[in-house]
PDB file of C-alpha atoms in Angstrom:
ATOM      1  CA  MET A   1     -63.227 -10.571 -33.444  1.00 60.00           C
ATOM      2  CA  SER A   2     -63.963 -10.644 -29.758  1.00 67.00           C
ATOM      3  CA  VAL A   3     -63.875  -7.393 -27.823  1.00 72.00           C
ATOM      4  CA  GLN A   4     -64.367  -8.955 -24.396  1.00 70.00           C
ATOM      5  CA  ARG A   5     -62.302  -7.171 -21.759  1.00 71.00           C
ATOM      6  CA  GLY A   6     -62.706  -9.493 -18.805  1.00 72.00           C
ATOM      7  CA  ASN A   7     -62.331 -13.221 -18.339  1.00 73.00           C
ATOM      8  CA  TYR A   8     -58.873 -13.117 -19.879  1.00 74.00           C
ATOM      9  CA  LYS A   9     -55.721 -14.456 -18.299  1.00 76.00           C
ATOM     10  CA  LYS A  10     -52.378 -13.370 -19.719  1.00 78.00           C
ATOM     11  CA  LYS A  11     -50.022 -16.251 -20.330  1.00 81.00           C
ATOM     12  CA  GLY A  12     -46.652 -16.297 -18.656  1.00 82.00           C
ATOM     13  CA  GLN A  13     -43.262 -16.377 -20.240  1.00 83.00           C
ATOM     14  CA  LYS A  14     -42.733 -19.407 -22.446  1.00 85.00           C
ATOM     15  CA  TYR A  15     -39.054 -19.964 -21.688  1.00 86.00           C
ATOM     16  CA  LYS A  16     -37.523 -19.291 -18.289  1.00 84.00           C
ATOM     17  CA  ASN A  17     -33.878 -19.494 -17.372  1.00 83.00           C
ATOM     18  CA  SER A  18     -33.111 -21.807 -14.506  1.00 85.00           C
ATOM     19  CA  SER A  19     -29.801 -20.043 -13.780  1.00 87.00           C
ATOM     20  CA  LYS A  20     -28.401 -16.545 -14.159  1.00 86.00           C
ATOM     21  CA  PHE A  21     -26.578 -15.617 -17.345  1.00 89.00           C
ATOM     22  CA  LYS A  22     -22.777 -15.671 -17.035  1.00 90.00           C
ATOM     23  CA  ASN A  23     -20.770 -13.811 -19.630  1.00 90.00           C
ATOM     24  CA  ASN A  24     -17.641 -15.868 -18.924  1.00 89.00           C
ATOM     25  CA  LEU A  25     -19.238 -19.315 -18.825  1.00 88.00           C
ATOM     26  CA  HIS A  26     -18.056 -20.354 -22.296  1.00 88.00           C
ATOM     27  CA  ASP A  27     -15.613 -17.508 -22.950  1.00 88.00           C
ATOM     28  CA  ASN A  28     -13.018 -16.784 -20.312  1.00 87.00           C
ATOM     29  CA  SER A  29     -10.561 -15.091 -22.641  1.00 90.00           C
ATOM     30  CA  LYS A  30      -8.215 -12.275 -21.696  1.00 89.00           C
ATOM     31  CA  ARG A  31     -10.498  -9.706 -23.346  1.00 90.00           C
ATOM     32  CA  THR A  32     -13.516 -10.901 -21.349  1.00 91.00           C
ATOM     33  CA  GLN A  33     -11.536 -10.760 -18.112  1.00 90.00           C
ATOM     34  CA  GLU A  34     -10.364  -7.254 -18.952  1.00 89.00           C
ATOM     35  CA  ILE A  35     -13.929  -6.076 -19.646  1.00 91.00           C
ATOM     36  CA  ASN A  36     -15.269  -7.652 -16.438  1.00 91.00           C
ATOM     37  CA  SER A  37     -12.544  -6.018 -14.323  1.00 88.00           C
ATOM     38  CA  MET A  38     -12.978  -2.602 -15.947  1.00 87.00           C
ATOM     39  CA  VAL A  39     -13.715   0.333 -13.617  1.00 87.00           C
ATOM     40  CA  ILE A  40     -16.664   2.511 -14.690  1.00 90.00           C
ATOM     41  CA  SER A  41     -16.098   6.118 -13.663  1.00 89.00           C
ATOM     42  CA  GLU A  42     -16.788   9.756 -14.598  1.00 91.00           C
ATOM     43  CA  VAL A  43     -20.393   8.973 -15.618  1.00 92.00           C
ATOM     44  CA  CYS A  44     -23.815   9.485 -14.048  1.00 92.00           C
ATOM     45  CA  LYS A  45     -25.716   6.705 -12.304  1.00 91.00           C
ATOM     46  CA  ARG A  46     -28.000   5.929 -15.269  1.00 93.00           C
ATOM     47  CA  CYS A  47     -25.112   5.700 -17.752  1.00 94.00           C
ATOM     48  CA  MET A  48     -23.199   3.502 -15.328  1.00 93.00           C
ATOM     49  CA  GLN A  49     -26.152   1.085 -15.159  1.00 94.00           C
ATOM     50  CA  ILE A  50     -26.342   1.002 -18.976  1.00 95.00           C
ATOM     51  CA  ILE A  51     -22.647   0.134 -19.299  1.00 94.00           C
ATOM     52  CA  GLN A  52     -22.917  -2.457 -16.527  1.00 93.00           C
ATOM     53  CA  TRP A  53     -25.832  -4.113 -18.372  1.00 95.00           C
ATOM     54  CA  LYS A  54     -23.783  -4.252 -21.576  1.00 95.00           C
ATOM     55  CA  ILE A  55     -20.883  -5.852 -19.703  1.00 94.00           C
ATOM     56  CA  GLN A  56     -23.106  -8.309 -17.846  1.00 93.00           C
ATOM     57  CA  TYR A  57     -24.885  -9.594 -20.956  1.00 93.00           C
ATOM     58  CA  LYS A  58     -21.859  -9.622 -23.252  1.00 93.00           C
ATOM     59  CA  LYS A  59     -22.955  -6.649 -25.333  1.00 94.00           C
ATOM     60  CA  TYR A  60     -19.966  -4.424 -24.539  1.00 94.00           C
ATOM     61  CA  LYS A  61     -17.756  -3.651 -27.535  1.00 93.00           C
ATOM     62  CA  GLN A  62     -14.338  -2.127 -26.919  1.00 91.00           C
ATOM     63  CA  LEU A  63     -12.868   0.682 -28.989  1.00 92.00           C
ATOM     64  CA  THR A  64     -10.234  -0.255 -31.546  1.00 91.00           C
ATOM     65  CA  GLN A  65      -8.812   3.284 -31.634  1.00 93.00           C
ATOM     66  CA  PRO A  66      -9.322   6.542 -29.680  1.00 92.00           C
ATOM     67  CA  LYS A  67     -12.466   8.503 -30.440  1.00 93.00           C
ATOM     68  CA  LYS A  68     -12.844  12.261 -30.880  1.00 94.00           C
ATOM     69  CA  CYS A  69     -14.044  14.229 -27.860  1.00 94.00           C
ATOM     70  CA  THR A  70     -17.117  16.410 -28.487  1.00 94.00           C
ATOM     71  CA  LYS A  71     -15.696  19.197 -26.304  1.00 92.00           C
ATOM     72  CA  CYS A  72     -12.014  19.578 -27.178  1.00 92.00           C
ATOM     73  CA  LEU A  73     -12.338  17.853 -30.596  1.00 93.00           C
ATOM     74  CA  GLN A  74      -9.228  15.786 -29.896  1.00 92.00           C
ATOM     75  CA  LYS A  75      -8.904  12.008 -30.162  1.00 92.00           C
ATOM     76  CA  THR A  76      -8.634  11.508 -26.422  1.00 92.00           C
ATOM     77  CA  VAL A  77     -11.673   9.300 -25.685  1.00 93.00           C
ATOM     78  CA  LYS A  78     -10.349   5.806 -24.936  1.00 91.00           C
ATOM     79  CA  LYS A  79     -13.449   4.141 -23.430  1.00 92.00           C
ATOM     80  CA  ALA A  80     -16.351   2.717 -25.408  1.00 93.00           C
ATOM     81  CA  TYR A  81     -19.707   4.582 -25.312  1.00 95.00           C
ATOM     82  CA  TYR A  82     -18.005   7.699 -23.937  1.00 95.00           C
ATOM     83  CA  VAL A  83     -18.282  10.908 -25.980  1.00 95.00           C
ATOM     84  CA  ILE A  84     -16.251  13.237 -23.733  1.00 94.00           C
ATOM     85  CA  CYS A  85     -12.676  12.740 -22.552  1.00 92.00           C
ATOM     86  CA  SER A  86     -11.771  12.549 -18.873  1.00 90.00           C
ATOM     87  CA  LYS A  87     -10.184  16.011 -18.735  1.00 91.00           C
ATOM     88  CA  CYS A  88     -13.179  17.807 -20.273  1.00 92.00           C
ATOM     89  CA  ALA A  89     -15.611  15.827 -18.112  1.00 91.00           C
ATOM     90  CA  LYS A  90     -13.739  16.800 -14.944  1.00 89.00           C
ATOM     91  CA  ASP A  91     -13.332  20.436 -15.965  1.00 90.00           C
ATOM     92  CA  ASN A  92     -17.023  20.848 -16.889  1.00 90.00           C
ATOM     93  CA  ARG A  93     -18.304  18.461 -14.188  1.00 90.00           C
ATOM     94  CA  ILE A  94     -20.505  16.550 -16.610  1.00 92.00           C
ATOM     95  CA  CYS A  95     -21.120  12.915 -17.471  1.00 93.00           C
ATOM     96  CA  ALA A  96     -18.581  11.583 -19.956  1.00 93.00           C
ATOM     97  CA  LYS A  97     -21.259   9.492 -21.729  1.00 94.00           C
ATOM     98  CA  CYS A  98     -24.429  11.599 -21.952  1.00 92.00           C
ATOM     99  CA  GLY A  99     -22.870  15.021 -21.312  1.00 91.00           C
ATOM    100  CA  GLU A 100     -25.487  15.967 -18.703  1.00 90.00           C
ATOM    101  CA  LYS A 101     -24.771  17.697 -15.407  1.00 89.00           C
ATOM    102  CA  ALA A 102     -25.688  15.091 -12.835  1.00 85.00           C
ATOM    103  CA  GLU A 103     -24.182  13.378  -9.824  1.00 86.00           C
ATOM    104  CA  ILE A 104     -20.969  11.982 -11.248  1.00 84.00           C
ATOM    105  CA  ILE A 105     -19.657   8.661 -10.035  1.00 79.00           C
ATOM    106  CA  HIS A 106     -15.920   9.021  -9.646  1.00 73.00           C
ATOM    107  CA  GLU A 107     -13.366   6.295  -9.975  1.00 61.00           C
ATOM    108  CA  ASN A 108     -13.938   3.512  -7.492  1.00 53.00           C
ATOM    109  CA  THR A 109     -11.358   2.790  -4.855  1.00 57.00           C
ATOM    110  CA  PRO A 110      -9.532  -0.517  -5.314  1.00 61.00           C
ATOM    111  CA  THR A 111     -10.793  -3.555  -3.456  1.00 61.00           C
ATOM    112  CA  ALA A 112      -8.922  -5.106  -0.534  1.00 70.00           C
ATOM    113  CA  SER A 113      -7.417  -7.817  -2.735  1.00 69.00           C
ATOM    114  CA  GLU A 114      -6.338  -5.276  -5.375  1.00 68.00           C
ATOM    115  CA  ALA A 115      -4.810  -3.011  -2.719  1.00 77.00           C
ATOM    116  CA  ALA A 116      -2.953  -5.969  -1.189  1.00 81.00           C
ATOM    117  CA  ALA A 117      -1.642  -7.008  -4.607  1.00 80.00           C
ATOM    118  CA  GLN A 118      -0.454  -3.458  -5.324  1.00 80.00           C
ATOM    119  CA  GLN A 119       1.223  -3.221  -1.915  1.00 84.00           C
ATOM    120  CA  SER A 120       3.014  -6.557  -2.363  1.00 86.00           C
ATOM    121  CA  ALA A 121       4.198  -5.538  -5.835  1.00 84.00           C
ATOM    122  CA  LEU A 122       5.499  -2.234  -4.443  1.00 83.00           C
ATOM    123  CA  GLU A 123       7.332  -3.995  -1.606  1.00 86.00           C
ATOM    124  CA  ALA A 124       8.905  -6.398  -4.103  1.00 85.00           C
ATOM    125  CA  GLU A 125      10.136  -3.473  -6.200  1.00 84.00           C
ATOM    126  CA  LEU A 126      11.527  -1.721  -3.120  1.00 84.00           C
ATOM    127  CA  ARG A 127      13.459  -4.854  -2.116  1.00 86.00           C
ATOM    128  CA  PHE A 128      15.295  -4.869  -5.437  1.00 86.00           C
ATOM    129  CA  MET A 129      16.124  -1.146  -5.210  1.00 85.00           C
ATOM    130  CA  THR A 130      19.423   0.173  -3.947  1.00 88.00           C
ATOM    131  CA  GLU A 131      19.551   2.247  -0.770  1.00 88.00           C
ATOM    132  CA  ARG A 132      19.968   5.420  -2.802  1.00 88.00           C
ATOM    133  CA  GLU A 133      16.945   4.638  -5.016  1.00 86.00           C
ATOM    134  CA  ARG A 134      14.840   3.780  -1.957  1.00 86.00           C
ATOM    135  CA  ARG A 135      15.643   7.075  -0.270  1.00 88.00           C
ATOM    136  CA  ALA A 136      14.889   8.963  -3.485  1.00 87.00           C
ATOM    137  CA  TYR A 137      11.518   7.188  -3.738  1.00 85.00           C
ATOM    138  CA  TYR A 138      10.535   8.031  -0.152  1.00 87.00           C
ATOM    139  CA  ARG A 139      11.719  11.612  -0.658  1.00 88.00           C
ATOM    140  CA  ASN A 140       9.513  11.978  -3.738  1.00 87.00           C
ATOM    141  CA  GLN A 141       6.572  10.478  -1.842  1.00 84.00           C
ATOM    142  CA  ARG A 142       6.958  13.059   0.930  1.00 88.00           C
ATOM    143  CA  LYS A 143       7.208  15.838  -1.657  1.00 85.00           C
ATOM    144  CA  VAL A 144       4.010  14.689  -3.390  1.00 81.00           C
ATOM    145  CA  LYS A 145       2.229  14.514  -0.035  1.00 80.00           C
ATOM    146  CA  VAL A 146       3.269  18.082   0.838  1.00 81.00           C
ATOM    147  CA  ASP A 147       2.133  19.305  -2.595  1.00 76.00           C
ATOM    148  CA  GLU A 148      -1.267  17.641  -2.154  1.00 69.00           C
ATOM    149  CA  GLU A 149      -1.762  19.056   1.344  1.00 72.00           C
ATOM    150  CA  GLY A 150      -1.000  22.570   0.103  1.00 65.00           C
ATOM    151  CA  PRO A 151       1.051  25.483   1.429  1.00 56.00           C
ATOM    152  CA  ASP A 152      -1.015  25.796   4.640  1.00 57.00           C
ATOM    153  CA  SER A 153       0.401  22.542   5.934  1.00 52.00           C
ATOM    154  CA  CYS A 154       3.901  23.979   5.629  1.00 49.00           C
ATOM    155  CA  ASP A 155       3.213  26.883   8.054  1.00 52.00           C
ATOM    156  CA  GLY A 156       3.980  24.745  11.073  1.00 50.00           C
ATOM    157  CA  ASN A 157       7.146  23.490   9.453  1.00 51.00           C
ATOM    158  CA  ASP A 158       8.145  27.042   8.572  1.00 48.00           C
ATOM    159  CA  ASN A 159       7.600  28.127  12.174  1.00 52.00           C
ATOM    160  CA  ASP A 160       9.645  25.183  13.358  1.00 51.00           C
ATOM    161  CA  LEU A 161      12.372  26.129  10.917  1.00 44.00           C
ATOM    162  CA  GLU A 162      12.280  29.730  12.146  1.00 48.00           C
ATOM    163  CA  GLU A 163      12.506  28.541  15.755  1.00 52.00           C
ATOM    164  CA  ASP A 164      15.356  26.257  14.807  1.00 51.00           C
ATOM    165  CA  GLY A 165      17.034  29.197  13.102  1.00 49.00           C
ATOM    166  CA  ASP A 166      16.614  31.341  16.219  1.00 51.00           C
ATOM    167  CA  ASN A 167      18.005  28.551  18.367  1.00 52.00           C
ATOM    168  CA  ASP A 168      20.916  28.122  15.993  1.00 50.00           C
ATOM    169  CA  SER A 169      21.665  31.861  16.036  1.00 48.00           C
ATOM    170  CA  SER A 170      21.475  32.004  19.833  1.00 51.00           C
ATOM    171  CA  SER A 171      23.707  28.958  20.142  1.00 51.00           C
ATOM    172  CA  THR A 172      26.147  30.565  17.692  1.00 51.00           C
ATOM    173  CA  GLU A 173      26.236  33.763  19.752  1.00 52.00           C
ATOM    174  CA  ASP A 174      26.826  31.754  22.923  1.00 55.00           C
ATOM    175  CA  GLY A 175      29.654  29.931  21.196  1.00 55.00           C
ATOM    176  CA  ILE A 176      31.263  33.231  20.150  1.00 56.00           C
ATOM    177  CA  ILE A 177      31.012  34.595  23.694  1.00 58.00           C
ATOM    178  CA  GLU A 178      32.552  31.430  25.107  1.00 61.00           C
ATOM    179  CA  GLU A 179      35.409  31.651  22.598  1.00 63.00           C
ATOM    180  CA  GLU A 180      36.058  35.291  23.562  1.00 62.00           C
ATOM    181  CA  LEU A 181      36.079  34.416  27.266  1.00 60.00           C
ATOM    182  CA  GLU A 182      38.427  31.525  26.603  1.00 64.00           C
ATOM    183  CA  GLU A 183      40.774  33.799  24.670  1.00 66.00           C
ATOM    184  CA  ASP A 184      40.697  36.365  27.499  1.00 65.00           C
ATOM    185  CA  LEU A 185      41.510  33.650  30.025  1.00 60.00           C
ATOM    186  CA  LYS A 186      44.381  32.430  27.874  1.00 64.00           C
ATOM    187  CA  THR A 187      45.697  35.981  27.586  1.00 68.00           C
ATOM    188  CA  ASP A 188      45.479  36.531  31.359  1.00 65.00           C
ATOM    189  CA  LEU A 189      47.217  33.215  31.974  1.00 60.00           C
ATOM    190  CA  GLN A 190      50.023  34.116  29.592  1.00 65.00           C
ATOM    191  CA  ASN A 191      50.427  37.504  31.284  1.00 65.00           C
ATOM    192  CA  LEU A 192      50.647  35.829  34.693  1.00 61.00           C
ATOM    193  CA  ILE A 193      53.267  33.393  33.419  1.00 63.00           C
ATOM    194  CA  LEU A 194      55.299  36.204  31.907  1.00 66.00           C
ATOM    195  CA  SER A 195      55.082  38.320  35.055  1.00 64.00           C
ATOM    196  CA  GLY A 196      56.178  35.339  37.179  1.00 60.00           C
ATOM    197  CA  GLN A 197      59.141  34.716  34.892  1.00 59.00           C
ATOM    198  CA  SER A 198      60.163  38.365  35.028  1.00 60.00           C
ATOM    199  CA  GLU A 199      60.059  38.358  38.847  1.00 56.00           C
ATOM    200  CA  LYS A 200      62.154  35.191  38.902  1.00 53.00           C
ATOM    201  CA  THR A 201      64.761  36.684  36.606  1.00 55.00           C
ATOM    202  CA  GLY A 202      64.816  39.823  38.764  1.00 56.00           C
ATOM    203  CA  ASP A 203      65.555  37.768  41.848  1.00 52.00           C
ATOM    204  CA  ASP A 204      68.337  35.892  40.085  1.00 51.00           C
ATOM    205  CA  ASP A 205      69.961  39.131  38.933  1.00 51.00           C
ATOM    206  CA  SER A 206      70.235  40.472  42.518  1.00 50.00           C
ATOM    207  CA  SER A 207      73.849  40.346  43.884  1.00 48.00           C
ATOM    208  CA  PRO A 208      75.001  38.530  47.118  1.00 48.00           C
ATOM    209  CA  SER A 209      76.052  41.834  48.609  1.00 48.00           C
ATOM    210  CA  ASP A 210      72.513  43.074  48.250  1.00 48.00           C
ATOM    211  CA  VAL A 211      71.342  39.954  49.957  1.00 45.00           C
ATOM    212  CA  LEU A 212      73.804  40.477  52.863  1.00 45.00           C
ATOM    213  CA  ARG A 213      72.681  44.029  53.237  1.00 45.00           C
TER     214      ARG A 213
END
């Protein structure tokens, strides 16, 4: 057996692919489309790369039923290769696959096409709603927005409401004063009318002899 270290050239790969592997080239079923469009979230960068490799090379196997979480011991894990449910992973700030504390990749924001599709679907639903249902929907949206912003965002609104209340009270007081003045004017006018009538009746009651005198 030769033990020569030099003068040796390692041979290259025997078979080389001329094109990149496509997992949907011969299988474009609904399951394959669902796996390819799946959003990987709540895992660390390394675990995300592992899952992406499995998806890319058609090695990803979906769960047939929920799996038990290693933290809460409940059957709440619904994604393959995950060992921790979403709630426990968020509460403990750990990777849902390996359970390590690392930089967690949160759920990706939807793409422009996905956002446009969601917006068009929402607009279509709103068109078929009644006016009452539309107003209720917008009211709930505003309520959710206020809840997300927190109580601090309501301070300005509270101040505005207080100012509005002060303005309302001042306007109410002004209205009361105006009503009192109007009543006083009416009373004075009635008194003048009555006094004028009494003077007229007094003149009528005077006799002709008094007039001649």
